[in-house]
Amino acid sequence: MKPTTAVITLILLLGLGYWSFEGSMPSARPDADLEETAFSTDRAMEHVKEVSKDPHAVGFPAHSKVRLHLMKTLKKMGLRPQLQNAYISGDRGSVTRAINVLARIPGTGSGKALLLLTHYDSQPHSSHGASDAGSGVATILEGLRAFMASGKQPVNDIIVLFTDAEELGLNGAEFFVNRHPWAGDVGLILNFEARGSGGPSYMLIETNRGNQKMIEGFKEANPEYPVANSLAYSIYKMLPNDTDLTVFREDGDIEGFNFAFIDDHFDYHTAMDIESRLDRETLAHQGSYLMPLLEYFSSADLGDMKSLNDDVYFNVPLFGLISYPFEWIWPMMVMALLLFLSILGYGLKHKRLSLKGIAKGLIPLILTLGINGGIGYIFWPTLKSIYPHYSDMLHGFTYNGYYYIAALATLALAVCFWVYSYFREIPLRDLLAGPIFFWLLLCGLLSYYLPGAAFFTIPAYGVLLGWMILTAQDRPNPFLLVLLCVPALWIYTPLVKMFPVGLGLKMLIASSLLTTLIFFLLLPVCGSYTKKWRFALAGLIIFMGLFLGAHLKSGFSPDQPRPTSLMYVKNLDSNTAIWATYEKSPSSWTRAYLGEEPTAPNPEDVQTLSSKYGTGFTYTKTAPLKPLSAPEILIQTDTLIAGKRQVFLTITPGRDVNRLEVFTNETPVLQAAVNGASLPPYYLKNRSRSRLFTHYISRNDPTEIFLVFPEGEPLELTFYEASNSLLTDPNFSIPPRPSDQIPMPFVLNDAVVLIKKLSFE
């Protein structure tokens, strides 16, 4: 291929890959003056600002303020909002008073209702919840306002539900599904969530059966910027992550759509989840889903959404969401394999292909996969050894993570060009046989073990047709070959970023290998470049530039703050106290209390308190004793009935507290209730650690505990009473964090903890 043509085709390939990102979201121009019947991002942002002024987790002062804003806004629309209020225990042993906010718009029909869902609480204790889930609150409030301004009367009732205590264990959703009479009326749910503060919003389905009718309805509604694929859906079902919608599916057998964005994952559940960090285009994307879906499903037959059949689906620019039945998976695989064998047979028969050349063509295939797979495997562990503070970002995604994704993808391309530059003597048509067969083998395995990924076969047809042209012609049109690469670029390129962003930089190996696999699909074009080493050198230079850029952004600043943690833990029984941290690489702010050479914690000093990732203390140091008011523990009753011991006790705080966590010894707890909320029997039977429950406290309520355990077996309870007051308690003089630090998310932080044991012999 001529150098000029090579450059042009490469630019086209890069541009098509870039299009797969840029074409996935709407723009967000100023639109405050948009007509009243349209969704306005500016108007939605006003709700985000109001909701995210302060952290508003359950029990926090701002929590009730956010709830009041929801009530006022719904009343302003002419609705009659109501509250659902009670103590509830989630399936994770999390107990709290949940206060759901809900309203209902009556429809003209008698069918099932459409539910608009999100949660209004933020993650304890420092997240402002602008994205998670202030964006969901704003999307629903603005979308509902626009819908009602049109004056249209829906056929189906529309229920609006803002759940509480989602961050603590999906408690509000469980409360509604299992205790509210409206739950039985719901036929479909639109749930708006966030796991970052930007990027496209992905559509994920929650269903106990097949997805076919839901996909058909989604396509009929025709949202302008669908971002979804059945691979993400299949992976989501395998992960432990849940949303409120999961409760509806599991407890109520109700289908629904999740809409969630994951970019800028480093903001998730942190003090940086603020209004100014929320991407306006992302909020506009959420609105672009809600409006057409609200219009369509408010009139559709929601009693006919269940299906036994599944669809494979994926989105591409221009064409939107494409889907086809699972029944097509194996016929498409067989057709691809037959096409492969036909081209192979034709080429061998007419001496356009040689077995020797095909065999040699396996060498660069193995080398590129091996080298790039090895680099991807060691890349993240190597980065953590170079930058130990990365380990303190529990998200697994650093502020400069996008640099690393781009750098590794570029390096993978450089390796591919470099390796294939040594095999110029092998005809391109021979070189293609091995990678195409490998792709077909991969597609077959994915179709069998992960059917949602069966759309991987689509781009394989493109490379098969390119191979057919190269086998039949000596001078094929390079721009026709570029056209055949479009499916690979549009379908796979977004996945290079999606995996490490959504699952953490430990998945950089997926980016490296997927980039290599994409290169195989582009071989009909890239394999014809005569000066591949130049592209390899350019890729290496770009990699070094990106890695240098990542290094320059590897530190912390007010815009990219470091997560830090500090706690004061006092044992009331031994009258001792310690400073404790979760930091693996302690900051100077933390070392002021832990010392320059902090010591590892004594496992007997403190349990691993509940956290998202089961994180334990990393360092501790003896601390001075402080005069802190202890909780009052009062045993109300202690009786024996039919070989079982029943105990009822009350723990009343002696200070303002935020949570009480209770651990037990190995004695089995047969029944348990906290403030009247029973812990599920399956949870008591299957709890993997000694933690019994966590009570997230509102209004400094006492904790009333009812326990049943076997007679004659001693039960030991350990109470961990915590307040998020370390930086404000007058007993301490902790200076504010430096401007380049924030409280570490996912763990108890800035807390004063009191430990007390109680034994029943």
XYZ file of C-alpha atoms in Angstrom, residues 13-580:
568
model
C -9.715 3.924 11.201
C -8.860 6.233 14.100
C -11.716 8.569 13.212
C -14.224 5.731 13.085
C -13.025 4.492 16.457
C -13.347 8.002 17.905
C -16.872 8.262 16.472
C -17.916 5.245 18.537
C -17.295 7.368 21.652
C -18.434 10.792 20.535
C -21.651 9.637 18.924
C -22.955 7.988 22.081
C -24.157 11.072 23.990
C -26.168 14.234 23.371
C -24.635 17.673 23.685
C -25.688 19.861 26.616
C -26.029 23.439 25.456
C -27.641 26.046 27.742
C -31.373 25.298 27.617
C -33.020 27.032 30.560
C -35.431 28.744 28.147
C -36.446 25.509 26.434
C -40.193 24.997 26.061
C -41.947 23.746 29.190
C -42.819 20.410 27.607
C -39.164 19.516 26.952
C -36.524 18.137 29.300
C -34.092 20.908 30.235
C -30.645 20.010 31.538
C -30.338 23.458 33.116
C -33.586 23.019 35.008
C -32.535 19.520 36.079
C -29.214 20.896 37.346
C -31.112 23.182 39.713
C -32.422 20.092 41.476
C -28.921 18.621 41.586
C -27.655 21.800 43.260
C -30.433 21.713 45.841
C -30.049 18.031 46.644
C -26.239 17.999 46.849
C -25.567 21.034 49.028
C -24.429 18.805 51.897
C -23.931 15.103 52.596
C -27.396 13.677 53.199
C -26.996 10.106 54.352
C -29.615 8.598 56.649
C -29.495 10.365 60.003
C -27.607 13.400 58.682
C -29.177 16.867 59.116
C -29.411 17.434 55.343
C -31.277 14.153 54.834
C -34.594 15.645 55.931
C -33.914 18.808 53.896
C -33.617 16.777 50.702
C -36.811 14.927 51.558
C -38.585 18.257 52.111
C -37.393 19.456 48.672
C -38.859 16.341 47.063
C -42.198 16.842 48.815
C -42.408 20.524 47.853
C -41.484 19.866 44.219
C -44.034 17.076 43.828
C -46.751 19.233 45.423
C -45.857 22.071 43.055
C -46.627 19.691 40.173
C -50.093 19.169 41.617
C -49.332 15.725 43.054
C -50.104 14.467 46.551
C -46.853 12.941 47.807
C -46.844 10.619 50.780
C -44.238 9.130 53.088
C -43.649 5.488 53.928
C -41.856 5.407 57.257
C -40.667 2.487 59.411
C -37.653 0.581 60.655
C -36.486 -1.940 58.088
C -33.726 -4.542 57.931
C -32.053 -5.116 54.594
C -30.706 -8.473 53.478
C -27.171 -7.411 54.463
C -27.899 -6.995 58.159
C -28.258 -3.226 57.832
C -31.032 -1.729 59.952
C -32.340 1.806 59.781
C -35.420 3.954 59.752
C -36.298 4.293 56.070
C -38.560 7.106 54.859
C -39.616 6.666 51.241
C -41.183 9.502 49.251
C -43.797 8.500 46.684
C -46.569 9.899 44.553
C -48.966 8.613 41.911
C -50.388 10.004 38.684
C -53.622 8.203 37.791
C -53.995 6.883 34.251
C -57.071 6.349 32.114
C -56.608 2.585 31.937
C -56.713 -0.245 34.455
C -53.465 -1.983 33.583
C -50.162 -2.170 35.378
C -48.373 0.994 36.512
C -45.056 2.439 35.370
C -42.650 3.157 38.250
C -39.997 5.904 38.076
C -37.319 5.014 40.617
C -34.183 6.405 42.222
C -32.900 6.926 45.768
C -32.402 10.214 47.588
C -29.961 9.296 50.360
C -26.209 9.742 49.880
C -23.401 7.472 50.976
C -22.089 8.069 54.517
C -20.357 10.083 55.532
C -18.889 12.701 53.179
C -20.507 12.167 49.775
C -22.742 15.006 48.597
C -24.543 12.615 46.281
C -24.726 14.917 43.260
C -24.382 12.009 40.829
C -25.328 9.153 43.143
C -28.199 9.681 43.007
C -28.934 13.408 42.833
C -28.724 13.010 39.070
C -31.504 10.414 39.243
C -33.642 12.649 41.442
C -33.159 15.575 39.044
C -33.836 13.456 35.961
C -37.143 12.198 37.322
C -38.319 15.550 38.709
C -37.526 17.449 35.512
C -38.785 14.691 33.222
C -42.020 14.347 35.155
C -42.544 18.116 35.130
C -42.085 18.237 31.352
C -44.426 15.283 30.840
C -47.174 16.857 32.981
C -46.712 20.234 31.276
C -47.759 18.588 28.005
C -51.207 17.974 29.497
C -51.206 14.354 28.337
C -53.186 11.877 30.407
C -51.271 8.600 30.647
C -53.029 5.301 30.035
C -51.069 3.637 32.825
C -50.723 4.989 36.308
C -47.288 6.520 36.889
C -45.786 5.936 40.332
C -42.842 8.042 41.448
C -40.681 6.490 44.170
C -37.657 8.084 45.833
C -36.318 5.347 48.083
C -34.369 5.857 51.277
C -31.395 3.950 52.686
C -30.347 2.512 49.330
C -26.722 3.112 50.244
C -27.119 1.171 53.494
C -28.566 -2.020 52.056
C -31.395 -1.260 49.613
C -33.673 -0.926 52.646
C -36.134 1.562 51.178
C -36.719 -0.555 48.085
C -37.322 -3.652 50.209
C -39.693 -1.614 52.368
C -41.793 -0.606 49.353
C -41.770 -3.952 47.539
C -42.746 -6.000 50.572
C -44.967 -3.616 52.527
C -46.625 -1.063 50.276
C -49.924 -1.883 48.527
C -48.846 -0.061 45.370
C -46.021 -2.539 44.780
C -48.456 -5.101 43.386
C -49.606 -2.602 40.755
C -46.168 -2.091 39.197
C -45.555 -3.611 35.767
C -42.262 -1.971 34.757
C -39.579 0.188 36.355
C -37.218 2.872 35.044
C -34.388 3.215 37.581
C -31.762 5.977 37.385
C -28.409 5.429 39.084
C -24.744 6.445 38.983
C -21.368 4.879 39.728
C -19.260 7.856 38.704
C -19.841 11.444 37.657
C -19.696 11.385 33.864
C -19.692 9.511 30.603
C -22.492 7.724 28.754
C -25.329 6.155 30.687
C -25.544 2.413 30.122
C -28.877 0.643 29.927
C -28.967 -2.584 31.945
C -31.979 -4.864 32.290
C -33.239 -6.557 35.445
C -35.481 -9.534 34.685
C -35.996 -13.052 36.020
C -36.860 -14.372 32.568
C -36.002 -13.427 29.009
C -35.342 -9.872 27.859
C -36.947 -10.041 24.409
C -40.146 -8.082 25.059
C -38.260 -5.475 27.073
C -35.805 -4.964 24.222
C -38.682 -4.727 21.752
C -40.367 -2.073 23.898
C -37.114 -0.180 24.350
C -36.566 -0.067 20.592
C -40.164 0.994 19.996
C -39.672 3.901 22.421
C -36.620 4.797 20.312
C -34.341 6.798 22.652
C -31.941 8.789 20.508
C -28.685 7.774 22.199
C -28.944 4.166 23.385
C -25.791 2.748 24.954
C -26.277 -0.897 25.800
C -25.086 -4.367 24.995
C -26.028 -7.819 26.180
C -22.419 -8.560 27.207
C -22.589 -5.850 29.883
C -25.966 -7.273 30.901
C -24.488 -10.784 31.240
C -21.492 -9.512 33.246
C -23.738 -7.370 35.460
C -25.761 -10.445 36.414
C -22.546 -12.183 37.512
C -21.333 -9.323 39.737
C -22.301 -8.799 43.404
C -23.328 -5.181 42.751
C -27.021 -4.499 43.297
C -29.366 -1.570 42.862
C -32.856 -0.896 44.187
C -34.141 -2.519 41.024
C -32.584 -5.830 42.095
C -34.952 -5.939 45.069
C -37.954 -5.469 42.785
C -36.776 -8.317 40.578
C -35.931 -10.711 43.413
C -38.785 -9.962 45.816
C -41.515 -8.791 43.455
C -40.678 -10.454 40.106
C -40.951 -7.034 38.459
C -38.903 -6.169 35.358
C -37.108 -2.924 34.865
C -34.406 -0.902 33.159
C -31.361 0.492 34.955
C -29.708 3.606 33.533
C -26.323 4.253 35.104
C -23.097 6.025 34.158
C -19.659 4.925 35.347
C -17.037 7.339 33.987
C -14.955 9.360 36.481
C -15.429 6.458 38.862
C -12.935 8.081 41.254
C -15.695 10.492 42.388
C -18.049 7.677 43.386
C -19.088 7.813 47.065
C -16.554 10.542 47.839
C -16.655 14.154 48.969
C -16.028 15.016 45.309
C -19.462 13.807 44.242
C -20.600 17.411 43.975
C -22.696 19.372 41.502
C -19.739 20.956 39.693
C -18.222 17.521 38.930
C -21.375 16.097 37.350
C -21.043 16.071 33.556
C -23.923 18.053 32.039
C -23.926 15.851 28.941
C -24.358 12.825 31.177
C -27.392 14.387 32.823
C -28.737 15.247 29.374
C -28.193 11.607 28.391
C -30.312 10.448 31.336
C -33.045 12.830 30.221
C -32.804 11.530 26.650
C -33.677 8.084 27.996
C -36.492 9.128 30.316
C -38.617 11.257 27.999
C -39.255 8.792 25.132
C -39.503 5.833 27.516
C -41.950 7.683 29.750
C -44.024 8.615 26.706
C -44.055 5.052 25.370
C -44.415 2.939 28.512
C -47.050 5.200 30.076
C -49.339 3.900 27.314
C -47.947 0.407 26.590
C -49.367 -2.857 27.921
C -47.135 -3.364 30.940
C -48.848 -6.599 31.825
C -47.249 -8.176 28.776
C -43.557 -7.479 29.427
C -42.473 -10.982 30.464
C -40.868 -13.319 27.958
C -39.135 -16.682 27.980
C -36.863 -15.605 25.130
C -33.659 -13.576 25.166
C -32.215 -11.210 22.584
C -28.606 -10.418 21.806
C -28.287 -6.650 21.543
C -25.681 -3.940 21.039
C -25.554 -0.311 19.953
C -23.630 1.325 17.122
C -23.603 4.898 15.796
C -26.280 5.783 13.217
C -28.219 2.543 13.720
C -28.929 2.779 17.462
C -29.784 -0.467 19.241
C -29.559 -3.640 17.150
C -30.949 -6.911 18.438
C -31.662 -10.451 17.318
C -32.921 -13.612 19.056
C -30.665 -16.068 20.842
C -31.919 -18.633 18.316
C -29.794 -16.924 15.683
C -26.541 -17.342 17.624
C -25.519 -20.795 16.412
C -26.792 -20.451 12.821
C -24.694 -17.275 12.580
C -21.690 -19.125 14.009
C -22.150 -22.007 11.575
C -22.478 -19.593 8.639
C -19.276 -17.816 9.684
C -17.442 -21.122 9.989
C -18.717 -22.296 6.594
C -17.615 -19.001 5.049
C -14.172 -19.470 6.631
C -13.876 -23.016 5.258
C -15.102 -21.917 1.819
C -12.490 -19.147 1.567
C -9.812 -21.492 2.864
C -10.789 -24.178 0.361
C -10.916 -21.718 -2.528
C -7.550 -20.238 -1.618
C -5.813 -23.607 -1.299
C -7.404 -24.938 -4.482
C -6.341 -21.941 -6.541
C -2.971 -21.684 -4.775
C -3.858 -18.277 -3.385
C -3.209 -19.657 0.099
C -0.536 -22.012 1.347
C -0.580 -24.218 4.426
C 3.039 -23.290 5.099
C 2.232 -19.573 5.020
C -0.833 -20.074 7.222
C 1.252 -22.042 9.730
C 3.896 -19.308 9.843
C 1.106 -16.766 10.288
C 0.295 -18.312 13.648
C 3.611 -17.084 15.049
C 2.777 -13.334 15.141
C -0.682 -14.219 16.455
C 0.811 -16.069 19.429
C 3.534 -13.465 19.989
C 1.186 -10.461 20.056
C -1.304 -12.157 22.372
C 1.486 -13.370 24.658
C 3.382 -10.080 24.841
C 0.324 -7.855 25.223
C -1.347 -10.270 27.626
C 1.797 -10.363 29.771
C 2.160 -6.570 29.763
C -1.507 -6.132 30.643
C -1.238 -8.678 33.469
C 1.675 -6.986 35.235
C 0.794 -3.383 34.390
C -1.493 -2.564 37.332
C 0.552 -4.425 40.009
C 3.652 -2.655 38.687
C 1.935 0.730 38.890
C 0.920 0.083 42.506
C 4.502 -0.799 43.392
C 5.745 2.433 41.770
C 2.940 4.544 43.251
C 1.981 2.917 46.591
C -0.656 5.573 47.267
C -2.771 4.117 44.433
C -3.720 1.320 46.848
C -5.558 3.870 48.983
C -7.974 4.603 46.150
C -10.356 1.787 46.968
C -12.286 2.328 43.737
C -9.374 0.736 41.906
C -9.535 3.607 39.408
C -7.095 6.493 39.735
C -7.509 10.107 38.647
C -5.095 9.490 35.783
C -6.690 6.159 34.904
C -7.761 7.271 31.441
C -4.103 7.981 30.606
C -3.208 4.410 31.557
C -6.019 2.941 29.449
C -4.973 4.975 26.408
C -1.281 4.260 27.043
C -1.747 0.506 27.295
C -4.022 0.374 24.247
C -1.460 2.364 22.253
C 1.370 0.139 23.450
C -0.639 -2.949 22.431
C -1.038 -1.507 18.928
C 2.679 -0.686 18.804
C 3.520 -4.279 19.735
C 1.158 -5.593 17.052
C 2.697 -3.419 14.337
C 6.217 -4.274 15.539
C 5.655 -8.038 15.594
C 3.903 -8.145 12.227
C 6.652 -6.017 10.665
C 8.909 -9.092 10.913
C 6.564 -11.202 8.800
C 6.436 -9.121 5.636
C 7.452 -12.068 3.452
C 4.248 -13.938 4.324
C 1.334 -12.925 2.087
C -1.336 -11.008 3.974
C -4.006 -13.503 2.977
C -1.983 -16.264 4.695
C -1.418 -14.111 7.769
C -5.164 -13.589 8.142
C -6.171 -17.244 8.393
C -4.881 -17.788 11.941
C -6.347 -14.636 13.542
C -9.721 -15.232 11.849
C -9.858 -18.829 13.077
C -8.869 -17.646 16.547
C -11.671 -15.068 16.477
C -14.210 -17.686 15.393
C -13.040 -19.997 18.168
C -13.371 -17.149 20.686
C -16.842 -16.282 19.379
C -17.893 -19.916 19.690
C -16.707 -20.150 23.295
C -18.383 -16.854 24.211
C -21.623 -17.909 22.511
C -21.625 -21.093 24.597
C -20.530 -19.755 27.973
C -21.666 -16.107 27.722
C -24.438 -15.876 25.106
C -24.841 -12.143 25.708
C -21.480 -11.697 23.978
C -22.624 -13.483 20.810
C -22.669 -10.177 18.918
C -18.876 -10.540 18.774
C -19.589 -12.662 15.697
C -20.847 -9.640 13.720
C -17.413 -7.999 13.173
C -15.986 -11.429 12.343
C -18.078 -11.342 9.172
C -16.343 -8.096 8.239
C -12.871 -9.589 8.475
C -14.057 -12.750 6.685
C -15.261 -10.652 3.761
C -11.981 -8.728 3.801
C -10.067 -12.022 3.698
C -12.243 -13.212 0.824
C -11.459 -10.054 -1.177
C -7.715 -10.321 -0.455
C -7.737 -13.981 -1.451
C -9.528 -13.288 -4.726
C -7.836 -10.011 -5.730
C -4.246 -8.827 -5.950
C -5.072 -5.126 -5.634
C -8.206 -4.744 -3.515
C -9.685 -1.329 -2.841
C -8.227 -0.265 0.546
C -11.205 1.970 1.312
C -13.595 -0.948 0.826
C -11.484 -2.873 3.344
C -11.742 0.092 5.737
C -15.530 -0.048 5.386
C -15.496 -3.713 6.393
C -13.608 -2.724 9.578
C -16.410 -0.399 10.735
C -18.334 -3.047 12.773
C -15.186 -3.960 14.716
C -14.365 -0.334 15.512
C -17.896 0.686 16.465
C -18.663 -2.376 18.567
C -15.361 -3.118 20.303
C -13.570 0.197 20.760
C -15.855 1.422 23.601
C -15.226 -1.857 25.445
C -11.501 -1.062 25.653
C -12.411 1.754 28.037
C -15.526 0.277 29.631
C -13.927 -2.691 31.389
C -11.177 -0.907 33.383
C -13.446 2.064 34.136
C -16.313 -0.080 35.370
C -14.312 -2.848 37.049
C -11.116 -1.021 38.028
C -7.624 -0.764 36.569
C -6.981 -4.370 37.507
C -8.868 -5.017 34.253
C -6.223 -3.262 32.146
C -5.327 -6.686 30.823
C -8.769 -6.719 29.178
C -7.933 -3.437 27.412
C -4.589 -4.780 26.228
C -5.972 -8.065 24.904
C -9.077 -6.494 23.391
C -6.917 -3.953 21.533
C -4.884 -6.856 20.164
C -8.030 -8.667 19.063
C -9.302 -5.519 17.357
C -5.987 -5.265 15.503
C -6.554 -8.783 14.144
C -9.886 -7.602 12.715
C -8.147 -4.605 11.145
C -5.422 -6.723 9.537
C -6.945 -6.560 6.036
C -6.021 -2.851 6.166
C -3.153 -2.578 8.681
C -1.471 -5.756 7.468
C -0.926 -4.202 4.057
C 1.151 -1.302 5.424
C 4.692 -1.703 4.115
C 6.367 0.347 6.860
C 4.752 -1.187 9.936
C 7.794 -0.411 12.054
C 7.077 3.304 11.641
C 3.595 2.843 13.081
C 5.117 0.768 15.877
C 7.597 3.535 16.635
C 4.836 6.165 16.557
C 2.761 4.030 18.929
C 5.710 3.646 21.290
C 6.323 7.393 21.317
C 2.649 8.082 22.016
C 2.693 5.460 24.780
C 5.664 7.160 26.440
C 3.952 10.545 26.145
C 0.767 9.204 27.723
C 2.706 7.440 30.474
C 4.602 10.654 31.178
C 1.291 12.501 31.312
C -0.023 9.910 33.759
C 3.096 10.318 35.896
C 2.694 14.086 35.993
C -0.892 13.568 37.194
C -0.056 10.778 39.633
C 0.072 13.084 42.628
C -2.740 14.753 44.514
C -4.202 18.234 44.414
C -7.390 19.993 45.521
C -8.966 18.877 42.251
C -7.605 15.353 42.644
C -7.596 14.851 46.414
C -6.079 11.963 48.275
C -8.358 9.667 50.293
C -7.241 9.553 53.936
C -8.694 8.041 57.078
C -8.354 8.465 60.819
C -10.355 7.033 63.703
C -10.244 7.092 67.487
C -11.214 3.754 69.032
C -11.715 3.395 72.794
C -12.286 0.078 74.514
C -14.506 0.699 77.541
C -13.762 -2.700 79.064
C -9.947 -2.411 79.061
C -9.969 1.392 79.301
C -7.508 1.687 76.402
C -7.606 3.675 73.186
C -5.941 3.627 69.774
C -5.661 5.760 66.674
C -6.449 3.730 63.557
